[in-house]
XYZ file of C-alpha atoms in Angstrom:
514
model
C -0.096 -0.267 -0.043
C 1.571 3.747 -0.889
C 2.561 5.699 1.968
C -0.063 8.307 1.192
C -3.089 5.887 1.272
C -1.564 4.454 4.319
C -1.088 8.041 6.375
C -4.763 8.736 4.958
C -5.973 5.666 6.637
C -4.021 6.471 9.787
C -5.740 10.017 9.825
C -8.984 8.442 9.541
C -8.495 5.907 12.659
C -7.078 8.580 14.315
C -10.180 10.855 14.037
C -12.304 7.448 15.219
C -10.461 7.072 18.152
C -11.160 10.773 19.133
C -14.843 10.101 19.177
C -14.074 6.906 20.859
C -12.412 8.496 23.727
C -15.534 10.500 24.792
C -17.560 7.378 25.523
C -15.396 4.310 25.422
C -11.466 4.705 25.336
C -9.090 1.908 23.895
C -6.031 3.254 25.087
C -4.467 0.127 23.787
C -5.459 0.839 20.153
C -4.465 4.728 20.436
C -0.936 3.115 21.509
C -0.650 0.998 18.526
C -1.682 3.594 16.165
C 0.640 6.277 17.950
C 3.845 3.745 17.596
C 2.595 3.494 14.025
C 2.614 7.216 13.657
C 5.983 7.643 15.311
C 7.600 5.126 12.939
C 6.500 6.787 9.598
C 7.144 10.543 10.806
C 2.971 11.288 11.165
C 3.130 14.198 13.237
C -0.506 15.070 12.306
C -1.569 11.727 13.113
C 0.636 11.865 16.734
C -1.119 15.251 17.527
C -4.536 13.818 16.966
C -3.859 10.711 18.894
C -2.688 12.902 21.908
C -6.000 15.019 21.501
C -7.804 11.716 21.985
C -5.676 10.713 25.416
C -6.218 14.351 26.346
C -10.273 13.885 25.941
C -10.433 10.411 27.710
C -7.900 11.603 30.586
C -10.459 14.802 30.982
C -13.673 12.653 31.000
C -12.039 10.448 33.648
C -11.155 13.421 35.711
C -7.556 13.118 35.230
C -4.649 15.514 34.425
C -4.440 15.689 30.716
C -1.946 18.559 30.702
C 1.184 16.341 29.219
C -1.157 15.352 26.295
C -2.070 18.844 25.699
C 1.539 19.983 25.807
C 2.427 17.018 23.353
C 0.018 18.206 21.151
C 1.603 21.780 20.925
C 4.932 19.847 20.347
C 3.689 17.753 17.342
C 2.040 21.147 15.820
C 5.590 22.887 15.927
C 6.875 20.358 13.876
C 4.060 20.883 11.288
C 2.947 24.016 8.814
C -0.736 23.161 9.507
C -2.584 26.307 11.333
C -5.850 24.150 11.734
C -3.888 21.762 13.938
C -2.116 24.114 15.781
C -5.401 26.199 16.342
C -6.922 22.558 17.469
C -4.141 22.485 19.815
C -4.522 26.026 21.017
C -8.323 25.757 21.480
C -7.929 22.406 23.479
C -5.508 24.372 26.166
C -7.936 27.050 25.978
C -11.072 24.726 27.076
C -8.818 23.258 29.828
C -8.360 26.482 31.125
C -11.456 27.825 30.491
C -12.678 25.032 33.330
C -9.766 26.046 35.652
C -11.035 29.595 35.561
C -13.704 28.696 37.485
C -11.667 27.707 40.649
C -8.386 29.524 40.058
C -6.984 32.801 39.170
C -3.605 31.783 37.612
C -2.345 30.247 34.631
C -2.629 31.187 31.271
C -5.705 33.229 29.754
C -8.191 31.209 28.054
C -9.390 34.200 26.205
C -5.975 35.251 24.781
C -5.339 31.761 23.476
C -8.970 31.405 22.204
C -7.865 34.806 20.149
C -4.803 33.172 18.910
C -6.635 30.314 17.884
C -9.386 32.552 15.988
C -7.024 34.291 14.116
C -5.026 31.436 12.886
C -8.321 29.645 11.409
C -9.205 33.326 9.634
C -7.883 32.276 6.083
C -9.181 28.836 5.054
C -6.519 27.055 2.820
C -7.898 24.735 0.184
C -4.888 22.456 0.781
C -5.945 21.670 4.387
C -7.896 18.356 5.003
C -11.706 19.339 5.902
C -11.251 17.101 9.225
C -8.520 19.175 10.511
C -10.377 22.301 9.848
C -13.589 21.189 10.963
C -12.097 19.584 14.562
C -10.229 23.001 15.069
C -13.668 25.366 14.429
C -15.228 22.767 16.855
C -13.294 23.176 19.418
C -12.820 26.818 18.915
C -16.638 26.769 19.395
C -16.405 25.174 22.254
C -14.045 27.859 24.038
C -16.630 30.307 22.842
C -19.402 28.529 24.726
C -17.245 28.164 27.822
C -16.234 31.731 28.074
C -19.878 32.802 27.339
C -19.106 33.956 24.092
C -22.218 32.607 22.831
C -22.541 34.397 19.573
C -18.923 33.787 18.551
C -19.724 29.776 19.228
C -22.557 30.142 17.165
C -20.714 31.201 14.161
C -18.040 28.629 14.709
C -20.309 25.810 14.896
C -21.794 27.119 11.666
C -18.422 27.126 10.377
C -17.646 23.821 10.853
C -21.023 22.398 10.117
C -20.255 24.071 6.314
C -16.822 22.487 6.506
C -18.008 19.084 7.123
C -20.748 18.999 4.707
C -18.675 20.266 2.178
C -16.430 16.850 2.859
C -19.537 14.656 2.189
C -19.294 12.541 -0.720
C -15.484 12.768 -0.554
C -11.915 10.955 0.987
C -13.260 12.073 4.171
C -17.175 11.731 4.197
C -17.140 9.091 6.867
C -15.097 11.795 9.515
C -17.366 14.464 8.242
C -20.624 12.726 8.783
C -19.134 12.134 12.539
C -18.437 15.372 13.088
C -21.776 16.520 11.889
C -22.605 14.673 14.838
C -20.523 16.625 17.224
C -21.403 19.766 15.831
C -25.182 18.850 16.414
C -24.965 18.111 19.932
C -22.636 21.140 20.458
C -24.831 23.676 18.727
C -27.970 22.355 20.631
C -26.355 22.623 24.256
C -24.900 26.187 23.351
C -28.447 26.996 22.319
C -29.687 25.287 25.614
C -27.364 27.429 27.750
C -27.748 30.456 26.052
C -31.808 30.370 26.220
C -31.555 29.521 29.851
C -29.116 32.486 30.887
C -32.083 34.738 28.791
C -34.849 33.024 31.166
C -32.522 33.303 34.475
C -32.918 37.052 33.950
C -36.449 37.239 33.030
C -36.219 37.059 29.256
C -38.758 34.342 28.789
C -39.947 35.492 24.953
C -36.134 35.713 23.753
C -35.573 32.542 25.478
C -38.224 30.650 23.834
C -37.092 32.562 20.019
C -33.887 31.344 20.697
C -35.006 27.877 21.873
C -37.263 27.635 18.518
C -34.300 28.093 16.727
C -32.837 24.553 17.294
C -32.612 22.680 13.941
C -36.190 21.102 13.769
C -34.922 18.259 11.647
C -35.563 14.645 12.084
C -33.979 12.674 15.192
C -30.528 12.102 13.662
C -29.193 9.761 16.583
C -28.622 6.104 15.719
C -26.517 2.957 16.649
C -23.764 4.767 15.688
C -24.053 7.295 18.512
C -22.498 6.500 21.676
C -25.273 5.979 24.291
C -24.261 9.090 26.529
C -24.366 10.842 23.500
C -28.191 9.969 22.389
C -29.192 10.503 25.998
C -27.487 13.723 26.280
C -28.973 14.991 22.712
C -32.554 13.872 23.761
C -32.652 15.686 27.231
C -31.244 18.784 25.401
C -34.193 19.081 22.719
C -36.494 17.996 25.662
C -35.238 21.323 27.508
C -35.181 23.351 24.543
C -39.138 22.230 23.631
C -39.770 23.069 26.913
C -38.413 26.580 26.496
C -39.942 27.347 23.299
C -43.410 26.188 24.439
C -43.493 23.548 21.945
C -44.528 19.533 22.744
C -41.482 17.321 23.853
C -40.918 14.314 21.068
C -40.039 11.584 23.779
C -39.694 10.601 27.437
C -36.471 12.224 29.035
C -34.778 10.944 32.138
C -35.907 12.003 35.383
C -34.023 15.403 36.056
C -34.376 16.381 32.530
C -38.535 15.600 32.464
C -38.842 17.348 35.893
C -36.998 20.658 34.663
C -39.087 20.826 31.480
C -42.283 20.557 33.302
C -40.756 23.396 36.025
C -39.728 25.800 33.116
C -43.756 25.086 31.905
C -44.608 25.786 35.134
C -42.594 28.705 35.346
C -43.709 30.321 32.036
C -47.260 29.783 33.191
C -46.512 31.712 36.214
C -46.803 28.828 38.536
C -44.033 29.760 40.771
C -44.842 27.017 43.525
C -45.227 24.086 40.848
C -41.932 25.122 39.269
C -40.281 25.405 42.301
C -41.387 22.157 43.704
C -40.463 20.654 40.336
C -36.820 22.062 39.888
C -35.893 21.315 43.383
C -36.572 17.547 42.247
C -34.446 18.155 38.833
C -31.472 19.189 40.857
C -31.470 15.817 42.744
C -31.003 13.559 39.681
C -27.788 13.152 37.786
C -28.951 11.098 34.863
C -28.012 13.392 32.334
C -25.439 16.481 33.018
C -26.589 19.783 32.623
C -25.235 22.876 30.873
C -23.825 25.436 33.656
C -26.683 27.994 32.468
C -29.575 25.630 32.506
C -28.280 24.137 36.047
C -28.376 27.783 37.376
C -31.739 28.397 35.834
C -32.762 24.843 37.945
C -31.296 26.338 41.268
C -33.087 29.650 40.578
C -36.414 28.077 40.090
C -36.033 25.924 43.053
C -35.056 29.114 45.393
C -38.511 30.659 45.071
C -40.229 28.249 47.480
C -42.893 29.565 49.736
C -41.456 31.416 52.716
C -38.140 32.547 50.714
C -37.232 36.166 52.090
C -38.254 38.551 49.132
C -34.617 39.993 49.658
C -33.094 36.724 49.050
C -35.036 36.157 45.624
C -33.877 40.053 44.456
C -30.536 38.850 45.450
C -30.278 35.744 43.027
C -32.054 38.100 40.383
C -29.699 40.721 40.631
C -26.864 38.198 40.398
C -27.741 36.945 37.262
C -28.383 40.506 35.559
C -24.805 41.242 36.718
C -23.383 38.090 35.193
C -25.371 38.768 32.046
C -24.071 42.076 32.083
C -20.725 41.166 32.415
C -20.990 38.568 29.560
C -22.064 41.065 27.130
C -19.167 43.459 28.411
C -16.841 40.402 27.993
C -18.200 39.624 24.367
C -17.453 43.365 23.292
C -13.976 43.026 24.695
C -13.319 39.665 22.755
C -14.524 41.239 19.742
C -11.925 44.019 20.085
C -9.003 41.490 20.962
C -9.721 39.710 18.048
C -9.777 42.877 15.965
C -6.444 43.983 17.255
C -5.130 40.576 17.060
C -5.766 40.517 13.333
C -4.370 43.700 12.901
C -1.132 42.869 14.589
C -1.013 40.168 12.059
C -1.448 42.200 9.159
C 1.120 44.370 9.964
C 3.705 41.755 10.965
C 3.041 40.079 7.563
C 3.300 43.509 6.019
C 6.610 43.826 7.936
C 7.540 40.569 6.480
C 6.922 41.313 3.001
C 8.939 44.350 3.434
C 12.495 42.746 4.323
C 11.685 38.859 2.623
C 12.479 38.149 -0.967
C 9.167 37.237 -2.713
C 10.415 34.718 -4.978
C 12.782 32.762 -2.962
C 11.592 33.290 0.595
C 14.981 34.342 2.025
C 15.543 38.195 3.468
C 16.153 40.652 0.743
C 18.425 43.769 0.942
C 16.383 45.425 3.917
C 16.132 42.155 5.819
C 19.960 41.779 5.304
C 20.650 45.376 6.596
C 18.246 44.607 9.317
C 19.804 41.542 10.545
C 23.142 43.439 10.683
C 21.202 46.414 12.244
C 20.000 44.099 15.285
C 23.880 42.855 15.641
C 24.911 46.446 16.185
C 22.256 46.832 18.809
C 23.834 47.190 22.442
C 21.048 45.925 24.060
C 20.914 42.672 21.699
C 22.140 39.226 22.205
C 25.599 39.629 20.374
C 26.243 42.607 21.906
C 27.104 40.856 25.163
C 29.929 38.420 23.821
C 32.390 38.184 21.115
C 31.219 35.834 18.558
C 32.923 34.669 15.389
C 31.080 35.182 12.304
C 31.614 33.667 8.589
C 30.345 35.436 5.003
C 29.426 32.928 2.176
C 28.676 35.322 -0.828
C 26.898 32.831 -3.979
C 26.832 33.255 -7.187
C 24.854 31.270 -9.652
C 27.056 29.954 -12.561
C 26.220 31.374 -15.908
C 22.489 32.159 -14.764
C 22.032 34.122 -17.726
C 22.647 31.531 -20.069
C 19.851 29.302 -18.069
C 17.586 32.683 -18.614
C 18.579 32.582 -22.580
C 18.211 28.673 -23.062
C 14.893 27.602 -20.499
C 12.987 31.067 -20.443
C 12.626 33.346 -17.471
C 9.887 30.944 -15.596
C 12.218 27.991 -15.584
C 15.347 31.095 -14.569
C 12.691 31.878 -11.428
C 12.258 28.319 -10.688
C 16.012 27.951 -10.119
C 16.029 30.792 -7.946
C 13.420 29.678 -5.788
C 14.755 25.821 -5.502
C 18.126 27.340 -4.800
C 16.448 29.693 -1.774
C 14.925 26.196 -0.136
C 18.337 24.858 -0.458
C 20.266 27.453 1.252
C 17.634 27.956 4.033
C 17.883 24.474 4.825
C 21.483 24.807 5.695
C 21.030 27.898 7.651
C 20.303 27.935 11.557
C 17.483 30.469 13.042
C 20.728 32.745 14.437
C 22.363 32.562 10.794
C 20.735 34.896 7.688
C 20.387 33.696 4.083
C 19.580 36.441 1.583
C 18.956 37.023 -1.940
C 20.956 40.197 -2.464
C 19.633 40.814 -6.368
C 19.311 38.949 -9.616
C 21.264 35.553 -8.925
C 23.302 36.822 -5.945
C 22.865 35.341 -2.460
C 24.479 35.888 0.843
C 24.828 33.609 3.890
C 26.123 34.712 7.488
C 26.657 32.201 9.671
C 26.956 32.876 13.591
C 28.810 31.796 16.311
C 31.155 29.207 14.053
C 34.653 28.111 14.324
C 37.038 28.825 11.387
C 37.325 25.380 10.075
C 33.285 25.440 9.897
C 32.454 27.728 7.268
C 34.288 26.254 4.290
C 32.933 22.489 5.188
C 29.338 24.407 5.182
C 30.010 25.813 2.111
C 31.071 22.777 0.329
C 27.891 20.873 1.616
C 25.559 23.550 0.233
C 27.704 23.372 -3.318
C 26.963 19.582 -3.225
C 23.328 19.624 -2.489
C 23.182 22.318 -5.325
C 25.112 19.994 -7.431
C 23.109 16.780 -6.399
C 19.631 18.376 -6.775
C 17.581 16.856 -9.629
C 17.731 19.720 -11.949
C 16.163 17.801 -15.051
C 12.585 17.258 -13.055
C 12.826 21.066 -13.405
C 13.631 21.061 -16.972
C 14.947 18.445 -19.486
C 18.419 19.250 -19.930
C 19.066 21.730 -16.916
C 22.210 21.911 -14.881
C 22.835 24.262 -12.192
C 26.116 25.078 -10.355
C 26.945 27.841 -8.118
C 30.209 29.344 -6.717
C 30.943 30.595 -3.077
C 33.328 32.733 -1.799
C 34.093 32.163 2.023
C 35.416 34.795 4.942
C 35.897 33.711 8.702
C 35.994 36.563 11.393
C 34.552 38.433 14.539
C 31.447 40.451 14.481
C 33.077 43.542 14.408
C 34.817 42.748 11.146
C 31.487 42.172 9.365
C 31.927 45.071 6.850
C 35.293 43.541 6.195
C 34.480 39.942 5.976
C 31.853 40.824 3.215
C 34.296 42.757 0.877
C 36.730 39.790 1.609
C 34.297 37.050 0.425
C 33.294 38.943 -2.555
C 37.007 38.829 -3.709
C 37.034 35.149 -2.775
C 33.909 34.525 -5.002
C 35.540 36.381 -7.936
C 38.480 33.913 -7.635
C 36.379 31.163 -7.234
C 34.540 32.101 -10.662
C 37.788 32.631 -12.205
C 39.134 29.742 -11.537
C 36.425 27.217 -13.154
C 33.482 28.108 -11.011
C 31.459 25.524 -9.372
C 33.753 25.461 -6.470
C 34.324 27.162 -2.797
C 37.290 29.766 -2.448
C 38.304 30.358 0.881
C 41.530 32.135 2.483
C 44.289 29.671 2.787
């Protein structure tokens, strides 16, 4: 079986295990899948398997921070924004849980903003399951933080993404993700509507509850039993809030709360109180936080309760609602600021990067030198040895004349990839213009630069250039000079002189001082 087919099958299995982890986790199967993914270098699969472990641990009440960190580590090795957003949103969900009991730790809100901005620009090349999974988790964060309008937006986007994948390679995963989106959307609408009812806005609560999808019951044998009970309970309570007829028998706590809601809507506070109090004594199906608060609010209105205590509860509910509205406005502002910052950063990168090769341009080169001269920068605190490699493409005009400028541009772009692969984060690879390139190596011993230059030379010589254009061959000449940071201006001119020495003595070679 081709590796690409095996990889796709592993992704599909990982998503299945993510679903299974929330009902009847199979740790041994996850471990086997992880060993296969590790052996094949499938970091995307490993990330999803850590997601499955995280869900299983969280469901069991265990600490899942190690698995969440492992998701981040895998995401760092990938270039997939959706999987990074999924990792960030998972951490935000956990921090939103802790937010109720602690004031320490990273802000769930700031993590949420980061995940939102990562998902702004959908890439057609991204696998639909990856994007849908990230959208669902971002929606979950928004729900937990009380950003319900945003949560609804992201569940809708997830639904659209999964619906678009039906009938294709990822159809089975898309169907399962649609199930998750359906449950999460209903839970969101129920929580939101109960919050409105809790501040006395029963008409708005009814209108919102009535907006729940009025489709045929989507549950079937493929749904985990806990999901079926949860969905039916949510729909039962949404029907009670909307004033419509419940469509099936509900678990005891849900049935009691549904009747309490109906009694409260009819103005029968005594009956509503008795039923709501009964609802809080059963735990067949867990209730969203605002739904549970509504039950407590109705139960608190028993005969004999001090009017001041009831007003106190009403004031607290109003304060919670107003705080939510303020935080909602604040998070939209924070997202707008982050988007502006990202766009500014992209513009800044565009100014210092060469569009064709992805290397630094002349502006980037000068910015690098300026940073080295910064007295507050890291290079100012110690004497570091540097090396300069001046690089020129041999007979590049002949490439353009013989193969065309489009092929010439492809050659420059491929050279950019080769050079970038041979530098570290502290180094610099730049295109100065045309077919002239420069590499600055930081913190290198005198014998290292020539060895690095020879490796780059061989990498160019052995690259499969005929795959770019039949009959194409490319070589480069390199001039090398080594010295201290303070000697960089002289090193540049000396490396340039050595480059011309290499070109004048046959090209396709490295020239370094004896």
